[in-house]
XYZ file of C-alpha atoms in Angstrom:
198
model
C -26.002 -146.933 60.771
C -27.658 -146.693 57.383
C -31.398 -147.220 57.776
C -32.728 -149.533 55.096
C -35.961 -150.577 56.739
C -37.916 -149.393 59.790
C -41.418 -150.328 60.868
C -43.711 -150.252 63.865
C -44.033 -153.980 64.486
C -45.733 -154.400 67.873
C -47.912 -152.197 70.067
C -48.538 -153.359 73.640
C -51.242 -151.871 75.840
C -51.766 -152.338 79.545
C -53.340 -155.782 79.101
C -51.160 -156.975 76.199
C -48.658 -159.795 76.392
C -45.088 -158.677 75.729
C -43.467 -160.051 72.562
C -40.611 -162.568 72.771
C -38.163 -160.827 70.482
C -34.873 -162.365 69.405
C -33.156 -159.096 68.424
C -31.508 -156.629 70.832
C -33.679 -153.821 72.201
C -32.993 -150.238 73.263
C -35.762 -148.649 75.330
C -36.535 -144.935 75.504
C -37.801 -143.466 78.769
C -38.626 -139.856 79.519
C -41.179 -137.387 80.752
C -44.165 -136.647 78.562
C -43.280 -134.270 75.728
C -39.501 -134.506 76.230
C -39.012 -135.568 72.608
C -38.913 -139.388 72.600
C -40.879 -139.759 69.374
C -38.823 -137.058 67.642
C -35.607 -138.800 68.672
C -36.845 -142.188 67.477
C -37.937 -140.704 64.137
C -34.482 -139.148 63.749
C -32.752 -142.441 64.509
C -34.949 -144.281 62.015
C -34.569 -141.493 59.444
C -38.350 -141.192 59.210
C -40.462 -138.082 59.617
C -43.513 -139.522 61.295
C -43.245 -143.250 61.955
C -43.300 -142.500 65.683
C -46.217 -140.137 66.215
C -45.200 -136.808 67.711
C -47.574 -134.428 69.407
C -47.511 -131.091 71.182
C -49.923 -132.707 73.634
C -48.099 -134.516 76.454
C -49.082 -138.063 77.294
C -49.617 -139.101 73.661
C -47.711 -142.398 73.898
C -49.807 -144.709 76.069
C -48.441 -148.027 74.854
C -45.132 -149.847 74.468
C -44.221 -149.375 70.802
C -41.650 -151.736 69.262
C -39.946 -150.373 66.134
C -37.893 -152.885 64.168
C -34.868 -151.338 62.431
C -32.976 -153.084 59.601
C -34.217 -156.439 60.909
C -31.382 -156.147 63.437
C -32.618 -154.085 66.383
C -35.722 -152.866 68.192
C -36.256 -149.337 69.470
C -38.891 -149.460 72.213
C -40.841 -146.290 72.999
C -42.146 -146.327 76.582
C -45.110 -144.227 77.768
C -44.033 -140.835 79.060
C -44.078 -140.318 82.802
C -45.018 -137.332 84.927
C -48.068 -136.085 83.032
C -50.441 -134.897 85.735
C -53.627 -134.966 83.641
C -53.482 -138.727 83.297
C -55.458 -140.399 86.043
C -53.623 -141.934 88.975
C -55.073 -145.289 87.982
C -53.666 -144.986 84.462
C -50.258 -143.860 85.697
C -50.059 -146.812 88.072
C -51.086 -149.257 85.336
C -48.450 -147.856 82.982
C -45.896 -148.087 85.774
C -46.644 -151.787 86.185
C -46.485 -152.308 82.408
C -43.117 -150.529 82.136
C -41.715 -152.394 85.137
C -42.873 -155.698 83.687
C -41.082 -154.915 80.425
C -37.858 -153.644 82.021
C -37.579 -156.648 84.315
C -38.692 -159.411 81.948
C -37.255 -158.625 78.499
C -34.359 -160.948 77.701
C -33.209 -158.744 74.820
C -33.190 -155.291 76.460
C -29.609 -154.050 76.251
C -29.816 -150.344 77.099
C -32.256 -147.760 78.366
C -31.949 -144.239 76.983
C -33.376 -141.759 79.481
C -34.340 -138.451 77.896
C -34.273 -135.173 79.820
C -34.786 -131.602 78.601
C -31.344 -129.952 78.522
C -32.840 -126.523 79.315
C -34.074 -127.441 82.788
C -32.918 -129.281 85.876
C -34.185 -132.880 85.853
C -37.510 -133.187 87.660
C -38.222 -135.374 90.658
C -39.814 -137.863 88.241
C -36.594 -137.868 86.176
C -34.530 -138.495 89.287
C -36.838 -141.287 90.447
C -36.689 -142.951 87.019
C -32.893 -142.718 86.913
C -32.577 -144.200 90.411
C -35.046 -146.955 89.533
C -33.169 -147.895 86.364
C -29.895 -148.055 88.277
C -31.609 -150.189 90.943
C -32.752 -152.579 88.188
C -29.142 -152.937 87.042
C -29.063 -150.594 84.055
C -26.535 -147.858 83.303
C -28.928 -145.375 81.703
C -27.622 -143.476 78.694
C -28.772 -139.904 79.320
C -30.013 -138.043 76.247
C -30.261 -134.278 76.794
C -32.877 -133.231 74.238
C -33.657 -129.852 72.634
C -29.978 -128.863 72.660
C -30.581 -126.435 69.777
C -32.475 -124.218 72.235
C -29.209 -123.355 74.024
C -26.161 -121.439 72.904
C -23.269 -123.831 72.148
C -21.284 -122.249 74.982
C -24.025 -123.170 77.479
C -24.335 -126.867 76.658
C -21.475 -128.265 78.754
C -22.640 -126.443 81.877
C -26.165 -127.807 81.455
C -24.896 -131.358 80.893
C -22.856 -131.158 84.102
C -25.909 -129.876 85.972
C -28.099 -132.721 84.693
C -25.562 -135.316 85.869
C -25.303 -133.575 89.235
C -29.063 -133.497 89.841
C -29.561 -137.101 88.689
C -26.623 -138.308 90.764
C -24.946 -139.839 87.710
C -21.335 -140.904 88.163
C -18.331 -139.535 86.304
C -18.459 -142.432 83.841
C -22.107 -141.785 82.934
C -22.800 -141.401 79.215
C -24.677 -138.186 78.423
C -25.369 -137.050 74.855
C -26.711 -133.618 73.873
C -29.299 -134.096 71.133
C -31.406 -131.982 68.811
C -34.022 -133.388 66.449
C -33.855 -130.073 64.582
C -30.102 -129.830 63.938
C -29.356 -133.594 64.336
C -26.734 -132.819 66.993
C -25.764 -136.101 68.679
C -27.337 -138.274 65.989
C -24.015 -139.716 64.796
C -23.094 -140.660 68.364
C -26.406 -142.476 68.887
C -26.156 -144.212 65.506
C -22.704 -145.481 66.491
C -24.237 -146.707 69.743
C -26.875 -148.683 67.855
C -24.219 -150.194 65.595
C -22.252 -151.283 68.661
C -25.308 -152.941 70.222
C -25.833 -154.934 67.009
C -22.141 -155.865 66.789
C -22.116 -157.040 70.400
C -24.858 -159.558 69.585
C -22.671 -161.154 66.922
C -19.798 -161.853 69.319
């Protein structure tokens, strides 16, 4: 996908009303600091449209990025950051659930996990919840440049094992630094757009 135009169109907080979009949406879920904003910037071919931070818990809203007037990338608040209050975490959980269960245009959820480590209990709970809601999460294993190429396949297998993903699960190793996996995800976005035309 050649990116001609990308913009942050809508930001929804805990009390905001969700937009009624008419273009397909791909949502991005993951633990705080797993690299959601870096991935979204890579997909949009922008350096800082999605704000990145070394501080976990930076994204506290639903951020809708419109790409080429054909697709939305939706950045969800990161989960599992202990320093956020229980009240805030519960409110975000309700907001995310409301979006996942009410959006008519949500086509896929990309769940990001850090390829270097076993998925956490929060990762497993999110994966199970997405499957329960009827999604087949596309697993994005981030920070793949931190491993030796010979180690990647073993780590991908381990992630699928811990999450309980089936043999037909889609898992993509990704690096915002080297752009590994970017072509695969761009093809995925193209396919989502094409599917809407059929």
